[in-house]
Coordinates of C-alpha atoms in Angstrom, one line a residue:
M64 CA 69.4 48.3 -17.8
N65 CA 69.0 47.8 -14.1
K66 CA 65.3 46.8 -13.8
T67 CA 64.7 49.2 -10.5
L68 CA 66.4 52.2 -12.8
R69 CA 64.4 51.5 -15.7
V70 CA 60.8 51.7 -13.7
F71 CA 62.3 55.1 -12.1
L72 CA 63.1 56.6 -15.5
L73 CA 59.5 55.1 -16.0
I74 CA 58.0 56.8 -13.2
I75 CA 59.5 60.0 -13.7
V76 CA 58.6 60.4 -17.4
D77 CA 55.3 59.5 -16.4
I78 CA 55.3 61.9 -14.0
I79 CA 55.9 64.7 -16.8
L80 CA 53.7 63.9 -19.1
V81 CA 50.8 63.5 -16.5
N82 CA 51.2 67.1 -16.0
I83 CA 51.7 67.8 -19.6
A84 CA 48.4 66.8 -20.0
L85 CA 46.6 68.6 -17.5
Y86 CA 48.2 71.7 -18.7
G87 CA 47.5 71.1 -22.4
A88 CA 44.1 70.2 -21.9
L89 CA 43.7 73.6 -20.0
L90 CA 45.6 75.3 -23.2
I91 CA 43.1 73.6 -25.8
R92 CA 39.9 74.6 -22.9
F93 CA 40.6 78.2 -23.0
D94 CA 42.7 78.5 -26.8
G95 CA 45.9 79.3 -25.2
D96 CA 44.4 81.6 -22.7
I97 CA 44.4 80.1 -19.7
P98 CA 42.6 82.5 -16.9
V99 CA 44.1 83.9 -14.6
Q100 CA 41.9 82.4 -11.8
S101 CA 42.3 78.6 -13.1
I102 CA 46.4 78.9 -12.7
P103 CA 46.0 78.2 -8.6
S104 CA 43.7 75.3 -9.4
F105 CA 45.6 74.0 -11.3
Y106 CA 48.9 74.1 -9.1
N107 CA 46.6 72.4 -6.0
L108 CA 45.1 69.5 -8.6
S109 CA 48.5 69.1 -10.2
P110 CA 50.5 67.0 -7.3
I111 CA 47.2 64.9 -6.3
F112 CA 46.1 63.9 -10.2
T113 CA 49.7 63.0 -10.5
L114 CA 50.1 60.8 -7.7
I115 CA 46.8 58.9 -8.0
L116 CA 47.6 58.3 -11.5
I117 CA 50.6 57.1 -10.9
L118 CA 49.3 54.6 -8.5
C119 CA 47.0 53.2 -10.7
F120 CA 49.7 52.6 -13.8
Y121 CA 51.2 50.8 -10.8
F122 CA 47.8 48.6 -9.6
F123 CA 47.7 48.4 -13.8
G124 CA 51.0 46.5 -14.2
L125 CA 52.5 49.2 -16.5
Y126 CA 55.9 48.8 -14.5
K127 CA 56.1 45.1 -15.0
R128 CA 55.7 45.3 -19.0
L129 CA 58.2 44.6 -21.3
W130 CA 57.3 48.0 -23.6
Q131 CA 59.3 47.0 -26.5
Y132 CA 56.8 43.8 -27.4
A133 CA 53.7 46.3 -27.1
S134 CA 50.3 45.8 -28.4
I135 CA 46.8 46.3 -28.0
G136 CA 46.9 44.3 -24.8
E137 CA 49.3 46.9 -23.2
L138 CA 47.5 49.9 -25.2
L139 CA 43.7 48.7 -23.4
S140 CA 45.8 48.5 -19.8
V141 CA 46.9 51.9 -20.2
V142 CA 43.4 53.1 -21.0
G143 CA 42.0 51.1 -18.4
A144 CA 44.9 52.9 -16.0
V145 CA 43.9 56.4 -17.1
T146 CA 40.4 56.0 -16.9
V147 CA 40.1 54.7 -13.7
G148 CA 42.5 57.1 -12.3
T149 CA 41.0 60.2 -13.8
A150 CA 37.2 58.8 -12.3
V151 CA 39.0 58.9 -8.7
N152 CA 40.8 62.1 -9.4
V153 CA 36.9 63.6 -10.2
S154 CA 35.4 62.2 -7.6
L155 CA 38.5 63.3 -4.8
T156 CA 38.1 66.8 -6.2
Y157 CA 34.0 67.3 -6.8
F158 CA 32.9 65.3 -3.5
I159 CA 36.5 65.9 -1.0
I160 CA 38.5 68.4 -1.9
E161 CA 35.9 71.5 -3.3
G162 CA 32.9 70.3 -0.8
G163 CA 30.8 69.8 -4.1
S164 CA 32.0 72.4 -7.2
L165 CA 34.6 71.7 -9.7
P166 CA 37.6 74.3 -9.7
L167 CA 37.8 73.5 -13.6
P168 CA 35.5 72.9 -16.4
R169 CA 34.2 69.4 -17.0
S170 CA 36.1 69.1 -20.7
V171 CA 39.3 70.3 -19.1
F172 CA 39.1 66.6 -17.1
L173 CA 38.0 64.9 -20.1
L174 CA 40.7 66.5 -22.3
S175 CA 43.1 65.8 -19.9
W176 CA 42.1 62.1 -20.4
L177 CA 42.2 62.2 -23.9
L178 CA 45.7 63.3 -23.5
C179 CA 47.3 61.4 -21.1
I180 CA 45.8 58.3 -22.8
F181 CA 47.9 59.1 -26.2
L182 CA 51.2 60.3 -24.4
I183 CA 51.2 57.4 -22.2
G184 CA 50.5 55.2 -24.7
G185 CA 52.8 57.2 -27.4
S186 CA 55.3 56.8 -25.1
R187 CA 55.1 53.3 -24.5
L188 CA 55.0 52.7 -28.0
T189 CA 58.2 54.3 -29.1
W190 CA 60.3 51.5 -28.4
R191 CA 58.2 48.9 -30.9
L192 CA 58.0 51.8 -33.5
I193 CA 61.6 52.0 -32.8
R194 CA 62.6 48.5 -32.9
D195 CA 60.0 47.5 -35.9
Y196 CA 60.6 49.8 -37.7
G197 CA 63.8 51.7 -37.1
L198 CA 65.0 48.8 -38.0
K199 CA 63.2 48.6 -41.0
F200 CA 65.0 51.4 -42.7
Q201 CA 68.4 49.2 -41.6
N202 CA 67.1 46.4 -43.5
G203 CA 67.5 47.8 -47.3
D204 CA 71.3 47.5 -46.6
E205 CA 72.3 45.4 -49.6
K206 CA 74.7 43.4 -47.5
G207 CA 72.1 41.9 -45.2
K208 CA 71.0 38.0 -46.4
T209 CA 68.3 37.9 -48.3
V210 CA 65.4 36.3 -47.2
L211 CA 61.8 35.3 -48.7
I212 CA 58.7 33.5 -46.4
V213 CA 56.4 31.8 -48.1
G214 CA 53.5 32.5 -46.5
A215 CA 51.7 36.1 -45.5
G216 CA 49.6 34.7 -43.0
D217 CA 49.9 35.7 -38.9
T218 CA 53.0 33.0 -39.0
G219 CA 54.1 34.8 -41.8
V220 CA 54.3 38.2 -39.9
L221 CA 56.2 37.0 -36.7
V222 CA 58.6 35.7 -38.5
A223 CA 58.8 38.6 -40.2
K224 CA 59.0 40.9 -36.9
E225 CA 61.4 38.1 -35.2
L226 CA 64.1 38.4 -37.6
R227 CA 64.1 42.4 -37.9
R228 CA 64.6 42.1 -34.1
H229 CA 66.7 39.5 -34.0
Y230 CA 69.1 40.6 -36.9
G231 CA 68.8 43.8 -37.3
N232 CA 70.6 44.9 -41.1
G233 CA 72.0 41.2 -41.1
I234 CA 68.8 40.5 -42.6
K235 CA 67.5 41.5 -46.1
I236 CA 63.4 40.4 -46.1
V237 CA 62.6 40.6 -50.2
G238 CA 58.9 40.0 -49.6
F239 CA 56.4 37.0 -49.2
V240 CA 54.8 34.5 -51.4
D241 CA 51.1 33.5 -50.5
D242 CA 48.8 31.9 -52.7
D243 CA 46.1 33.6 -51.6
P244 CA 44.5 36.0 -54.9
D245 CA 44.0 38.7 -52.3
K246 CA 46.6 39.5 -50.9
Q247 CA 48.9 39.5 -53.9
K248 CA 49.8 43.0 -55.2
L249 CA 49.6 44.3 -51.6
K250 CA 51.7 44.9 -48.9
V251 CA 52.8 43.4 -45.3
L252 CA 55.0 45.3 -42.7
N253 CA 55.8 47.3 -46.0
L254 CA 56.9 44.2 -47.2
P255 CA 55.4 43.3 -50.6
V256 CA 53.3 40.0 -51.6
L257 CA 55.4 38.9 -54.1
G258 CA 53.3 36.2 -56.0
N259 CA 52.3 32.6 -55.6
R260 CA 54.3 29.6 -55.2
D261 CA 54.6 28.4 -58.5
N262 CA 56.8 32.2 -58.9
L263 CA 59.2 30.8 -56.2
P264 CA 62.1 30.1 -59.1
K265 CA 61.8 33.6 -60.9
L266 CA 61.5 34.9 -57.6
I267 CA 64.8 33.6 -56.0
N268 CA 66.7 34.6 -58.9
K269 CA 65.2 37.7 -59.6
F270 CA 66.3 39.2 -56.1
S271 CA 68.9 36.8 -55.5
V272 CA 67.2 35.4 -52.6
E273 CA 69.7 33.4 -50.7
E274 CA 67.1 31.4 -47.7
V275 CA 63.3 30.7 -48.4
I276 CA 61.6 30.2 -44.9
I277 CA 58.4 28.2 -45.0
A278 CA 55.8 29.5 -42.3
I279 CA 52.5 28.1 -42.9
P280 CA 52.4 25.4 -39.9
S281 CA 49.3 23.7 -41.4
L282 CA 51.0 23.0 -44.9
D283 CA 50.5 18.6 -45.3
G284 CA 53.9 16.5 -46.3
S285 CA 52.5 16.7 -50.1
E286 CA 52.7 20.8 -50.5
I287 CA 56.3 21.0 -48.6
R288 CA 58.1 18.8 -50.6
E289 CA 56.4 20.9 -53.7
I290 CA 57.6 24.1 -52.5
V291 CA 61.3 22.3 -51.3
S292 CA 61.1 20.7 -55.4
L293 CA 60.2 24.3 -56.4
C294 CA 63.2 25.8 -54.3
H295 CA 65.5 23.4 -54.9
E296 CA 65.8 24.2 -58.5
T297 CA 67.3 27.2 -57.3
E298 CA 70.4 27.7 -54.7
A299 CA 68.8 29.3 -52.6
K300 CA 68.4 27.3 -48.6
V301 CA 65.3 26.1 -47.8
K302 CA 64.0 26.4 -44.0
I303 CA 61.0 25.8 -42.1
L304 CA 58.6 26.4 -38.6
P305 CA 57.4 23.8 -36.7
G306 CA 53.5 22.9 -37.3
M307 CA 50.8 24.8 -35.4
Y308 CA 50.2 22.8 -32.3
D309 CA 54.5 23.5 -31.3
I310 CA 53.7 27.6 -32.0
L311 CA 52.2 29.2 -29.4
E312 CA 50.6 32.7 -31.2
E313 CA 53.5 35.6 -30.6
K314 CA 56.0 32.9 -29.6
V315 CA 58.0 32.4 -32.7
T316 CA 61.5 33.3 -32.5
V317 CA 64.2 32.4 -34.5
N318 CA 65.2 29.2 -32.5
H319 CA 62.1 27.7 -34.2
I320 CA 63.0 28.3 -37.5
R321 CA 65.1 25.3 -38.8
E322 CA 66.4 23.1 -41.8
V323 CA 63.4 21.2 -43.5
Q324 CA 63.9 17.8 -42.4
V325 CA 62.4 14.2 -44.1
E326 CA 59.7 13.9 -41.2
D327 CA 58.5 17.2 -42.9
L328 CA 57.7 15.7 -45.6
L329 CA 55.6 12.3 -44.8
G330 CA 52.2 14.1 -46.3
R331 CA 50.2 14.1 -42.7
E332 CA 49.7 15.7 -39.6
P333 CA 51.1 13.4 -36.5
V334 CA 49.7 10.9 -34.5
K335 CA 48.4 12.6 -30.7
V336 CA 47.7 10.6 -28.1
D337 CA 45.7 10.7 -25.2
L338 CA 47.5 11.6 -22.2
E339 CA 45.3 12.0 -19.8
G340 CA 44.2 8.0 -20.5
I341 CA 47.9 6.9 -20.9
S342 CA 48.6 8.5 -17.3
G343 CA 46.2 6.0 -15.6
Y344 CA 47.4 2.7 -16.7
L345 CA 51.6 3.6 -16.5
K346 CA 51.5 6.0 -13.4
N347 CA 53.1 4.0 -10.2
K348 CA 53.1 0.9 -12.1
V349 CA 55.7 -1.9 -12.6
V350 CA 56.8 -1.0 -16.7
L351 CA 58.9 -3.7 -18.5
V352 CA 60.3 -3.1 -21.8
T353 CA 62.6 -5.6 -23.8
G354 CA 64.8 -4.4 -26.3
A355 CA 65.1 -0.8 -24.3
G356 CA 67.9 0.0 -26.1
G357 CA 67.1 -0.2 -29.6
S358 CA 65.9 3.1 -31.4
I359 CA 62.4 2.4 -30.7
G360 CA 62.4 0.5 -26.8
S361 CA 64.9 3.8 -26.0
E362 CA 62.4 5.7 -27.3
L363 CA 59.5 3.9 -25.5
C364 CA 61.3 4.2 -22.1
R365 CA 61.7 8.5 -22.5
Q366 CA 57.8 8.3 -23.3
I367 CA 57.3 5.8 -20.4
L368 CA 59.5 8.1 -17.8
K369 CA 56.9 11.1 -18.4
F370 CA 54.0 8.9 -16.6
L371 CA 56.1 8.3 -13.6
P372 CA 56.2 4.6 -12.7
A373 CA 57.1 3.0 -9.8
K374 CA 59.5 1.5 -11.6
L375 CA 61.1 1.1 -15.0
L376 CA 62.8 -2.1 -16.0
L377 CA 65.0 -2.0 -18.8
L378 CA 65.9 -4.9 -20.7
D379 CA 68.6 -5.4 -23.6
N380 CA 71.1 -8.4 -24.3
C381 CA 73.3 -5.8 -25.3
E382 CA 75.3 -4.1 -22.1
N383 CA 76.5 -1.1 -24.0
N384 CA 72.7 -0.2 -24.7
V385 CA 71.6 -0.5 -21.9
Y386 CA 74.4 1.5 -20.0
D387 CA 73.7 4.5 -22.3
I388 CA 69.8 4.8 -22.0
E389 CA 70.4 3.7 -18.3
M390 CA 72.7 7.2 -18.1
E391 CA 70.3 9.0 -20.5
L392 CA 67.2 8.2 -18.2
R393 CA 69.0 8.7 -15.2
N394 CA 69.8 12.6 -16.0
T395 CA 66.2 12.9 -17.3
D396 CA 63.9 11.6 -14.2
P397 CA 65.7 10.5 -10.9
E398 CA 62.7 9.9 -9.1
V399 CA 62.0 6.8 -10.9
E400 CA 63.5 3.6 -9.8
L401 CA 65.5 2.2 -13.1
I402 CA 66.3 -1.4 -13.4
P403 CA 69.2 -2.0 -15.4
L404 CA 68.7 -5.6 -16.8
V405 CA 71.4 -7.4 -19.1
K406 CA 69.2 -10.1 -20.1
D407 CA 68.5 -12.3 -23.7
I408 CA 64.9 -13.2 -24.2
K409 CA 65.9 -16.5 -25.6
D410 CA 66.5 -17.6 -21.3
K411 CA 63.8 -18.6 -20.4
K412 CA 64.7 -19.1 -16.5
A413 CA 65.7 -15.5 -16.7
I414 CA 62.6 -14.2 -18.0
E415 CA 61.2 -15.9 -15.7
D416 CA 63.0 -14.4 -12.7
I417 CA 62.3 -11.4 -13.6
F418 CA 58.5 -12.1 -13.9
C419 CA 58.9 -13.6 -10.5
H420 CA 61.0 -11.0 -8.8
Y421 CA 59.6 -7.1 -10.6
K422 CA 56.1 -8.7 -11.7
P423 CA 55.5 -6.1 -13.9
C424 CA 52.2 -4.7 -14.7
V425 CA 52.7 -3.2 -18.5
V426 CA 54.7 -5.2 -21.1
Y427 CA 56.2 -3.5 -24.2
H428 CA 57.8 -6.5 -26.3
A429 CA 60.3 -4.0 -28.6
A430 CA 62.6 -6.5 -28.7
A431 CA 63.4 -9.3 -32.0
H432 CA 65.4 -9.1 -35.1
K433 CA 64.3 -7.2 -37.4
H434 CA 66.7 -7.2 -40.5
V435 CA 65.3 -8.7 -43.9
P436 CA 68.3 -9.3 -45.4
L437 CA 70.2 -10.8 -42.0
M438 CA 67.1 -13.0 -41.4
E439 CA 67.0 -14.6 -44.9
A440 CA 71.0 -15.8 -44.2
N441 CA 70.6 -16.8 -40.8
P442 CA 66.6 -18.1 -40.7
E443 CA 67.1 -20.4 -37.5
E444 CA 67.7 -17.4 -35.2
A445 CA 64.6 -15.2 -36.5
I446 CA 62.4 -18.1 -35.0
K447 CA 64.4 -18.0 -31.9
N448 CA 64.6 -14.8 -30.8
N449 CA 61.2 -13.5 -32.8
V450 CA 59.1 -16.4 -31.9
M451 CA 60.5 -18.3 -28.9
G452 CA 61.6 -14.9 -27.1
T453 CA 58.4 -13.8 -27.4
Y454 CA 56.6 -16.7 -26.1
N455 CA 59.3 -16.5 -23.2
V456 CA 58.2 -13.2 -22.5
A457 CA 54.2 -13.4 -23.2
Q458 CA 54.4 -16.6 -21.0
A459 CA 55.6 -14.9 -18.1
S460 CA 53.1 -12.3 -18.4
D461 CA 50.5 -14.6 -18.2
K462 CA 52.1 -16.8 -15.5
Y463 CA 52.8 -13.4 -13.1
G464 CA 49.9 -11.7 -13.3
A465 CA 50.8 -8.7 -15.9
Q466 CA 47.8 -6.5 -16.9
K467 CA 48.8 -5.4 -20.2
F468 CA 51.7 -7.2 -23.0
V469 CA 52.2 -5.1 -26.3
L470 CA 54.1 -6.6 -29.3
I471 CA 56.0 -4.6 -31.5
S472 CA 55.0 -6.0 -34.9
T473 CA 55.6 -4.9 -38.6
D474 CA 54.1 -4.5 -41.4
K475 CA 56.1 -7.2 -43.0
A476 CA 54.5 -9.9 -41.1
V477 CA 50.9 -8.8 -43.6
N478 CA 51.2 -11.6 -46.4
P479 CA 55.0 -12.0 -45.6
T480 CA 57.6 -12.8 -48.2
S481 CA 60.5 -12.9 -45.8
I482 CA 61.7 -14.6 -42.9
M483 CA 61.8 -12.0 -40.7
G484 CA 58.4 -11.1 -41.2
A485 CA 56.9 -14.6 -41.1
S486 CA 58.2 -15.2 -37.7
K487 CA 56.7 -11.7 -36.7
R488 CA 53.6 -13.1 -37.8
L489 CA 54.4 -16.5 -35.9
A490 CA 55.1 -14.3 -32.9
E491 CA 50.9 -12.0 -33.4
I492 CA 49.6 -15.6 -33.6
I493 CA 51.1 -16.9 -30.1
I494 CA 49.7 -13.9 -28.6
Q495 CA 46.6 -14.2 -29.6
Y496 CA 46.2 -17.6 -29.2
L497 CA 47.6 -16.9 -25.1
D498 CA 45.5 -13.8 -24.9
K499 CA 42.6 -16.5 -25.2
T500 CA 42.8 -18.1 -22.0
S501 CA 45.0 -15.3 -20.0
K502 CA 43.8 -12.6 -17.4
T503 CA 46.7 -10.3 -19.6
N504 CA 45.6 -8.2 -22.3
F505 CA 47.9 -9.4 -25.1
V506 CA 47.9 -6.8 -28.6
A507 CA 50.2 -6.3 -30.9
V508 CA 50.8 -3.2 -32.9
R509 CA 51.8 -2.9 -36.5
F510 CA 53.6 -0.1 -38.3
G511 CA 55.6 0.5 -41.2
N512 CA 59.3 1.5 -41.6
V513 CA 60.5 3.8 -38.5
L514 CA 62.5 7.0 -40.1
A515 CA 66.0 7.3 -38.6
S516 CA 65.9 3.9 -36.4
R517 CA 69.0 2.1 -36.9
G518 CA 69.3 0.0 -40.0
S519 CA 66.5 2.0 -41.9
V520 CA 67.2 4.0 -45.1
V521 CA 67.2 7.0 -43.7
P522 CA 70.3 7.4 -41.9
L523 CA 72.0 4.9 -44.2
F524 CA 70.9 7.9 -47.3
K525 CA 72.7 10.3 -44.9
K526 CA 75.8 8.4 -44.7
Q527 CA 75.8 8.0 -48.5
I528 CA 75.3 11.3 -49.1
A529 CA 78.3 12.4 -46.2
E530 CA 80.3 10.6 -47.9
G531 CA 79.5 11.7 -51.8
G532 CA 77.7 9.1 -52.7
P533 CA 76.4 6.8 -54.3
V534 CA 72.6 6.7 -53.1
T535 CA 71.9 3.4 -53.6
V536 CA 68.0 2.1 -53.5
T537 CA 66.8 -1.2 -54.3
H538 CA 64.0 -0.7 -57.6
P539 CA 63.0 2.9 -58.6
E540 CA 59.6 1.9 -57.5
M541 CA 60.3 0.6 -54.2
V542 CA 57.5 2.3 -51.9
R543 CA 56.9 2.1 -48.3
Y544 CA 54.8 3.2 -44.9
F545 CA 57.0 5.5 -43.0
M546 CA 56.5 7.4 -39.9
T547 CA 58.7 8.9 -37.2
I548 CA 60.0 7.3 -34.1
P549 CA 57.7 9.3 -31.4
E550 CA 54.5 8.0 -33.8
A551 CA 55.8 4.7 -33.3
V552 CA 56.2 4.8 -29.6
E553 CA 52.9 6.8 -29.1
L554 CA 50.8 4.5 -30.9
V555 CA 52.4 1.5 -28.9
I556 CA 52.0 3.5 -25.8
Q557 CA 48.3 3.9 -26.5
A558 CA 47.2 0.7 -27.8
G559 CA 47.9 -0.7 -24.2
V560 CA 45.1 2.1 -23.5
L561 CA 42.8 0.6 -26.1
A562 CA 43.7 -3.0 -25.6
K563 CA 40.7 -5.2 -24.8
G564 CA 42.6 -8.5 -25.9
G565 CA 43.6 -10.4 -28.9
E566 CA 43.6 -7.1 -31.1
I567 CA 46.3 -6.2 -33.3
F568 CA 46.3 -2.5 -33.7
V569 CA 47.1 -0.7 -36.9
L570 CA 48.1 3.3 -37.7
D571 CA 46.6 4.8 -40.7
M572 CA 49.8 6.4 -41.9
G573 CA 49.0 7.8 -45.2
E574 CA 49.9 7.1 -48.5
P575 CA 53.1 5.2 -48.7
V576 CA 56.0 7.3 -50.0
K577 CA 58.6 5.8 -52.5
I578 CA 61.8 5.1 -51.7
L579 CA 63.6 7.0 -54.6
D580 CA 61.4 9.7 -53.8
L581 CA 62.6 9.9 -49.9
A582 CA 66.4 9.6 -51.7
K583 CA 65.8 12.0 -54.0
N584 CA 64.7 14.1 -50.8
L585 CA 67.3 13.7 -48.8
I586 CA 70.0 14.5 -51.4
K587 CA 68.2 17.7 -52.2
L588 CA 68.0 18.9 -48.5
S589 CA 71.4 18.3 -47.9
G590 CA 72.0 21.0 -50.5
F591 CA 72.7 18.8 -53.3
K592 CA 71.1 18.2 -57.0
P593 CA 69.9 14.5 -57.4
G594 CA 71.9 12.8 -60.4
K595 CA 74.5 15.3 -60.8
D596 CA 76.0 16.5 -57.4
I597 CA 75.1 12.4 -56.0
E598 CA 74.5 10.0 -58.1
I599 CA 71.3 7.1 -57.5
V600 CA 72.3 3.8 -58.3
F601 CA 69.5 0.4 -58.1
T602 CA 71.0 -2.3 -56.8
G603 CA 68.1 -4.9 -57.1
I604 CA 65.7 -6.0 -54.4
R605 CA 67.4 -8.3 -51.5
P606 CA 66.0 -11.7 -50.5
G607 CA 62.9 -11.3 -48.7
E608 CA 62.0 -7.7 -49.7
K609 CA 58.8 -6.5 -51.2
L610 CA 58.1 -3.9 -53.7
Y611 CA 55.5 -2.9 -51.1
E612 CA 53.8 -3.2 -47.7
E613 CA 50.8 -3.9 -46.6
L614 CA 49.0 -3.5 -43.2
L615 CA 46.3 -5.6 -43.0
T616 CA 45.3 -9.2 -45.0
A617 CA 42.3 -9.3 -46.6
E618 CA 40.5 -11.6 -44.4
E619 CA 41.4 -8.9 -41.4
G620 CA 38.9 -6.1 -42.5
T621 CA 39.6 -3.1 -39.6
T622 CA 37.3 -1.5 -37.3
A623 CA 37.6 1.9 -35.8
T624 CA 38.9 2.6 -32.5
T625 CA 38.5 5.8 -30.1
H626 CA 41.4 7.1 -31.4
K627 CA 40.5 8.7 -34.9
R628 CA 44.2 7.4 -36.8
I629 CA 44.1 4.0 -35.2
F630 CA 42.8 1.0 -36.3
V631 CA 41.6 -2.3 -35.1
A632 CA 42.8 -5.9 -37.3
K633 CA 39.8 -8.4 -37.0
P634 CA 41.8 -11.6 -35.4
N635 CA 41.3 -14.5 -37.5
G636 CA 40.7 -18.0 -36.6
L637 CA 43.5 -19.2 -35.1
D638 CA 44.6 -23.3 -35.5
S639 CA 44.8 -24.2 -31.5
A640 CA 46.4 -27.7 -32.0
L641 CA 49.3 -26.5 -34.4
I642 CA 50.2 -23.6 -32.0
E643 CA 49.7 -26.5 -29.3
E644 CA 52.3 -28.1 -30.9
L645 CA 54.5 -24.9 -31.7
I646 CA 54.9 -23.9 -28.3
Q647 CA 56.1 -27.6 -27.3
N648 CA 58.3 -27.7 -30.0
I649 CA 60.0 -24.4 -28.0
N650 CA 59.5 -25.9 -24.7
S651 CA 61.5 -28.9 -25.8
H652 CA 64.1 -26.5 -27.8
K653 CA 62.9 -27.9 -31.3
F654 CA 64.2 -25.7 -33.5
P655 CA 64.5 -25.8 -37.3
T656 CA 68.6 -25.3 -38.2
N657 CA 68.3 -24.5 -41.8
M658 CA 66.3 -22.5 -44.7
Q659 CA 64.4 -25.6 -45.8
E660 CA 63.1 -26.1 -42.2
T661 CA 62.5 -22.6 -41.5
E662 CA 60.1 -22.7 -44.2
E663 CA 58.4 -26.0 -43.7
L664 CA 57.9 -24.5 -39.8
I665 CA 56.5 -21.2 -41.0
R666 CA 54.1 -23.1 -44.3
K667 CA 52.2 -25.0 -41.4
F668 CA 50.7 -21.7 -40.7
I669 CA 51.4 -19.3 -43.4
P670 CA 50.5 -21.9 -46.6
Q671 CA 50.4 -19.4 -49.4
F672 CA 54.9 -18.4 -47.6
R673 CA 56.7 -18.0 -51.4
A674 CA 54.6 -19.9 -52.6
S675 CA 55.9 -17.8 -56.1
D676 CA 59.4 -19.8 -55.8
K677 CA 57.6 -22.4 -57.4
E678 CA 56.3 -20.6 -60.7
N679 CA 58.9 -19.6 -63.2
I680 CA 59.7 -16.8 -62.8
S681 CA 61.9 -14.4 -60.9
K682 CA 60.4 -13.8 -57.2
E683 CA 61.3 -9.8 -58.6
E684 CA 59.2 -10.4 -61.5
H685 CA 56.4 -11.9 -59.1
L686 CA 56.9 -9.2 -56.6
E687 CA 56.9 -6.4 -59.4
L688 CA 53.4 -7.7 -61.3
K689 CA 51.7 -8.2 -57.7
Y690 CA 52.6 -4.7 -56.9
N691 CA 51.5 -3.7 -60.4
Q692 CA 47.9 -5.4 -59.8
Q693 CA 47.8 -4.3 -56.3
R694 CA 48.3 -0.5 -58.2
K695 CA 45.7 -0.8 -60.5
K696 CA 42.8 -2.0 -57.6

């Protein structure tokens, strides 16, 4: 309906109701027999009463509201408008029109006030009642999709209302499930609370539920996993609402309801960052991101753009990656100057030219070789890219006066068993060494596996599931720490705020997750049953892999930062002579050329690197033994 026409009709209805209220007050006051002398007073006062009340309704915004969503707030507006209008009418009548005497009994004004609130408020609630409760009777249509809502709290109620509004008789809500014993066998919106989460399989089968919606934003990952597991014993699909911080009260819509994702199963709340502090050190600054086209680098660029840097330098050795992220960002915020740079961090002169020309203030170093098995096959390339490349960028940051340098590191750098992990540990050692003499604040950030990043297990599992299986898992006991790409990036950016120089920042990532459990959950979330629809095959630990990962060495320990979820490792003692020798070799391009030379270089800095290979047990047995010992501790 046209807005002007809607307002016009509302005013007409209000004029009629205001007069009905005044006349009804006279009838009630005189028990249905209105005295003849009161009739002229009614006709004389009715126009002015109506005009004043309509004006009050307008100024109280009663004609600017969508009354199909009326609630307590709208009713209070009606009460306020009627009260003010009635008070003005009584004042005009008593002090101006009649010269100090009321033409009608005082009780008539009080009664008309009550009737007006009832009639005006009732008219406004009519659409709400029709929408909420009129559709409720249609909801009994057996042809509608059957839905069960987990959570009978405020969010669950909002979800039920929104489903009724949006789908009408296309949805049949059978009821709620809630663990609160005080809610059992009660009704919410005339829908029963049917039991607790343990009853889910039985209720789904009993009512032929097609879809279960999890509507408890405060649930942690382990509880979500439990509910998902119970539902996947049946044929019902599972959907979920976002977390508490993503939902504004009274703003839940059907668009918020989505499929359960693997990120929901992490078992902890996402990390939140200090946006105000971040804005201070990025706004109007020249920022360089190496590896800008990768999973972490590209998300870094997206997040950095929000803080309006003066220039954002996008450096990557793959031209397609640079092109893709540049085009995406130009469509996001064309005001920020974007500089695409197709360069290799191993090219020292190219890196120095960039720093000399643009003089970046903040550097995020995300460029690296990260695939463990590939680096086992190409060990010298891991040293060149991850060690020499890091030194080139770090040395240029020092030479040209960058304020902050943040290295993206990995939990695989802790007690490394792989060439990739060891190369990242050497990169950490180099920046900690440079920090001792540089005005630049050099820091590193360690985190675990990043969900949905290129080469991670989640995209691989999804691809295998889409192909019908099997899903390949290396070892039934393998565990990893996981975080989302946005979490990883927010940690990196926050580290720049906290950086004083030389630190290694670590995220509290909760409990590690079994890769096998992750595979099973992904299969379930895809609508299949593990071992029945999609097989899981164990392929054995690959070269360089651990059964478990660590975030800190025993010597590093941790200290808290001002961010409750981020910790800082204590710097270890650095062997300056060894590091200077390594830097000299980098500058003279003396690098290992095979696995033996690579391992010899690494053992100079990490003496225990692959010491287990000298024993008469296999690497897999050694790792499994170490993992079991760790679990006992």
